[in-house]
Coordinates of N, CA and C in Angstrom, one line a residue:
M28 N 11.8 -0.9 19.6 CA 12.1 0.2 18.7 C 12.7 -0.3 17.4
Y29 N 13.7 -1.2 17.5 CA 14.3 -1.7 16.3 C 13.3 -2.4 15.4
R30 N 12.5 -3.3 15.9 CA 11.5 -4.0 15.1 C 10.5 -3.0 14.6
E31 N 10.1 -2.1 15.4 CA 9.1 -1.1 15.0 C 9.5 -0.4 13.8
K32 N 10.8 0.0 13.7 CA 11.3 0.7 12.6 C 11.3 -0.2 11.3
G33 N 11.6 -1.4 11.5 CA 11.6 -2.4 10.4 C 10.2 -2.6 9.8
Y34 N 9.2 -2.7 10.7 CA 7.8 -2.8 10.3 C 7.4 -1.6 9.5
A35 N 7.7 -0.4 10.0 CA 7.3 0.8 9.4 C 8.0 0.9 8.0
T36 N 9.3 0.5 7.9 CA 10.0 0.5 6.6 C 9.3 -0.4 5.6
M37 N 8.9 -1.5 6.1 CA 8.2 -2.5 5.2 C 6.9 -1.9 4.7
A38 N 6.1 -1.2 5.5 CA 4.9 -0.6 5.1 C 5.1 0.5 4.1
Q39 N 6.2 1.3 4.4 CA 6.5 2.4 3.5 C 6.9 1.9 2.1
K40 N 7.7 0.8 2.1 CA 8.1 0.2 0.8 C 6.9 -0.2 0.0
D41 N 6.0 -1.0 0.7 CA 4.8 -1.4 0.0 C 3.9 -0.3 -0.5
L42 N 3.8 0.7 0.3 CA 3.0 1.9 -0.2 C 3.6 2.6 -1.4
R43 N 4.9 2.7 -1.3 CA 5.7 3.3 -2.5 C 5.5 2.5 -3.7
D44 N 5.6 1.2 -3.6 CA 5.4 0.3 -4.7 C 4.0 0.4 -5.3
V45 N 3.0 0.4 -4.4 CA 1.6 0.5 -4.9 C 1.4 1.9 -5.5
A46 N 2.0 3.0 -5.0 CA 1.8 4.3 -5.6 C 2.4 4.3 -7.0
A47 N 3.5 3.7 -7.2 CA 4.1 3.6 -8.6 C 3.2 2.8 -9.5
A48 N 2.7 1.7 -9.0 CA 1.7 0.8 -9.8 C 0.5 1.6 -10.1
E49 N 0.0 2.4 -9.2 CA -1.2 3.3 -9.5 C -0.9 4.2 -10.6
E50 N 0.3 4.8 -10.6 CA 0.6 5.7 -11.7 C 0.7 5.0 -13.1
K51 N 1.2 3.8 -13.1 CA 1.2 3.0 -14.3 C -0.2 2.7 -14.8
F52 N -1.0 2.3 -13.8 CA -2.4 2.0 -14.1 C -3.1 3.2 -14.7
F53 N -2.9 4.4 -14.1 CA -3.5 5.6 -14.6 C -3.0 5.9 -16.0
A54 N -1.8 5.7 -16.3 CA -1.2 5.9 -17.6 C -1.9 5.1 -18.7
K55 N -2.3 3.8 -18.3 CA -3.0 2.9 -19.2 C -4.5 3.2 -19.3
T56 N -5.1 3.5 -18.2 CA -6.6 3.6 -18.1 C -7.2 4.9 -18.0
G57 N -6.4 5.9 -17.5 CA -6.9 7.2 -17.2 C -7.6 7.4 -15.9
T58 N -7.6 6.3 -15.1 CA -8.1 6.3 -13.7 C -7.2 5.7 -12.8
Y59 N -7.4 6.0 -11.5 CA -6.7 5.2 -10.4 C -7.6 4.1 -9.9
H60 N -7.0 3.2 -9.2 CA -7.7 2.0 -8.7 C -7.8 2.1 -7.2
P61 N -9.1 2.3 -6.6 CA -9.2 2.3 -5.2 C -8.9 0.9 -4.6
I62 N -8.3 1.0 -3.4 CA -8.0 -0.3 -2.7 C -8.6 -0.1 -1.3
D63 N -9.5 -1.0 -0.9 CA -10.1 -1.0 0.4 C -10.3 -2.4 1.0
H64 N -9.7 -3.3 0.3 CA -9.9 -4.7 0.8 C -8.6 -5.3 1.5
C65 N -7.6 -4.5 1.7 CA -6.3 -4.9 2.3 C -6.2 -4.5 3.7
A66 N -7.1 -4.8 4.6 CA -7.0 -4.4 6.0 C -7.1 -5.7 6.8
S67 N -5.9 -6.4 7.0 CA -5.9 -7.6 7.7 C -5.2 -7.5 9.0
P68 N -5.8 -7.9 10.1 CA -5.2 -7.9 11.4 C -4.2 -9.1 11.6
D69 N -4.1 -10.0 10.7 CA -3.3 -11.2 10.8 C -1.9 -10.9 10.3
P70 N -0.9 -11.0 11.2 CA 0.5 -10.7 10.8 C 1.1 -11.6 9.7
A71 N 0.4 -12.8 9.5 CA 0.9 -13.7 8.6 C 0.2 -13.6 7.2
A72 N -0.8 -12.7 7.1 CA -1.6 -12.6 5.9 C -0.9 -11.7 4.9
R73 N -1.1 -12.0 3.6 CA -0.6 -11.2 2.5 C -1.8 -10.8 1.6
C74 N -2.0 -9.6 1.5 CA -3.1 -9.1 0.6 C -2.8 -9.2 -0.8
E75 N -3.7 -9.7 -1.7 CA -3.5 -9.7 -3.1 C -4.2 -8.5 -3.7
I76 N -3.5 -7.9 -4.7 CA -4.0 -6.8 -5.4 C -3.9 -7.1 -6.9
K77 N -4.9 -7.9 -7.4 CA -4.9 -8.4 -8.7 C -5.0 -7.3 -9.8
E78 N -5.6 -6.2 -9.5 CA -5.8 -5.1 -10.5 C -4.5 -4.4 -10.8
L79 N -3.5 -4.5 -9.9 CA -2.2 -3.8 -10.1 C -1.1 -4.9 -10.2
P80 N -1.0 -5.5 -11.4 CA 0.0 -6.6 -11.5 C 1.4 -6.3 -11.1
E81 N 1.8 -5.1 -11.2 CA 3.2 -4.8 -10.8 C 3.4 -5.0 -9.3
V82 N 2.4 -5.1 -8.5 CA 2.5 -5.3 -7.1 C 2.0 -6.7 -6.7
S83 N 0.9 -7.1 -7.1 CA 0.2 -8.4 -6.9 C 0.0 -8.7 -5.4
T84 N 1.0 -8.8 -4.6 CA 0.8 -9.0 -3.2 C 1.6 -8.1 -2.3
L85 N 1.1 -7.8 -1.1 CA 1.8 -6.9 -0.2 C 2.6 -7.8 0.7
S86 N 3.5 -7.2 1.5 CA 4.3 -8.0 2.5 C 3.4 -8.5 3.6
R87 N 3.8 -9.5 4.3 CA 3.0 -10.1 5.4 C 2.7 -9.0 6.4
G88 N 1.4 -9.0 6.8 CA 1.0 -8.1 7.9 C 0.8 -6.7 7.6
I89 N 0.8 -6.3 6.3 CA 0.6 -5.0 5.9 C -0.9 -4.7 5.6
S90 N -1.4 -3.7 6.2 CA -2.8 -3.2 5.8 C -2.6 -1.9 5.0
L91 N -3.3 -1.8 3.9 CA -3.1 -0.7 3.0 C -4.4 -0.3 2.4
S92 N -4.6 1.0 2.2 CA -5.8 1.5 1.5 C -5.4 2.7 0.6
I93 N -6.1 2.7 -0.5 CA -6.0 3.8 -1.5 C -7.3 4.5 -1.7
A94 N -7.4 5.7 -1.4 CA -8.7 6.5 -1.6 C -8.5 7.4 -2.7
L95 N -9.5 7.5 -3.6 CA -9.4 8.3 -4.8 C -9.8 9.8 -4.4
L96 N -9.1 10.7 -5.1 CA -9.4 12.1 -5.0 C -9.7 12.7 -6.4
P97 N -10.2 13.9 -6.5 CA -10.5 14.4 -7.8 C -9.3 14.5 -8.7
N98 N -8.1 14.7 -8.1 CA -6.9 14.9 -8.9 C -5.8 13.9 -8.6
G99 N -6.2 12.8 -8.0 CA -5.2 11.8 -7.7 C -5.7 10.8 -6.7
F100 N -4.8 10.5 -5.7 CA -5.2 9.5 -4.7 C -4.4 9.7 -3.4
K101 N -4.9 9.2 -2.3 CA -4.2 9.2 -1.0 C -4.1 7.7 -0.6
G102 N -2.9 7.4 -0.1 CA -2.7 6.1 0.4 C -2.2 6.0 1.9
A103 N -2.5 4.9 2.5 CA -2.1 4.7 3.9 C -1.7 3.3 4.1
A104 N -0.6 3.0 4.7 CA -0.1 1.6 5.0 C 0.4 1.5 6.4
R105 N 0.2 0.3 7.0 CA 0.7 0.1 8.3 C 0.9 -1.4 8.5
H106 N 1.9 -1.7 9.3 CA 2.1 -3.1 9.6 C 1.3 -3.4 10.9
V107 N 0.7 -4.6 11.0 CA -0.1 -4.9 12.2 C 0.7 -4.8 13.5
K108 N 2.0 -4.9 13.5 CA 2.8 -4.9 14.7 C 3.4 -3.5 14.9
S109 N 3.0 -2.5 14.2 CA 3.6 -1.2 14.3 C 2.5 -0.2 14.6
D110 N 2.9 0.9 15.3 CA 2.0 2.0 15.6 C 2.1 3.1 14.5
T111 N 3.1 3.0 13.6 CA 3.3 4.0 12.6 C 2.5 3.8 11.3
T112 N 1.8 4.8 10.9 CA 1.1 4.7 9.6 C 1.8 5.6 8.6
C113 N 2.1 5.0 7.5 CA 2.8 5.7 6.4 C 1.7 6.3 5.5
L114 N 1.9 7.5 5.0 CA 0.9 8.2 4.2 C 1.5 8.6 2.8
W115 N 0.7 8.6 1.8 CA 1.1 9.0 0.5 C 0.0 9.9 -0.1
D116 N 0.4 11.0 -0.7 CA -0.6 11.9 -1.4 C -0.1 12.2 -2.8
S117 N -0.8 11.7 -3.8 CA -0.3 11.9 -5.2 C -0.5 13.3 -5.7
T118 N -1.3 14.1 -5.0 CA -1.6 15.4 -5.6 C -0.6 16.4 -5.5

């Protein structure tokens, strides 16, 4: 339980950081950037997000996706050793 909470907190922090970077990206470009390449089952892997330089890499073991909506985006993040999925809705 203790570790589970730590893994969920890590995923939540990365998702919050990516959401803030998405808003900065939108302010510059007028669009959000979809992310669908950060689904790694390897707990030692770190996904790179080159399009959002404020984030650049996620914490080890985090899988994250950003889906575009007509008025914003939805995000989901999870650590490979956790059953908790953190969600974000920008709308």
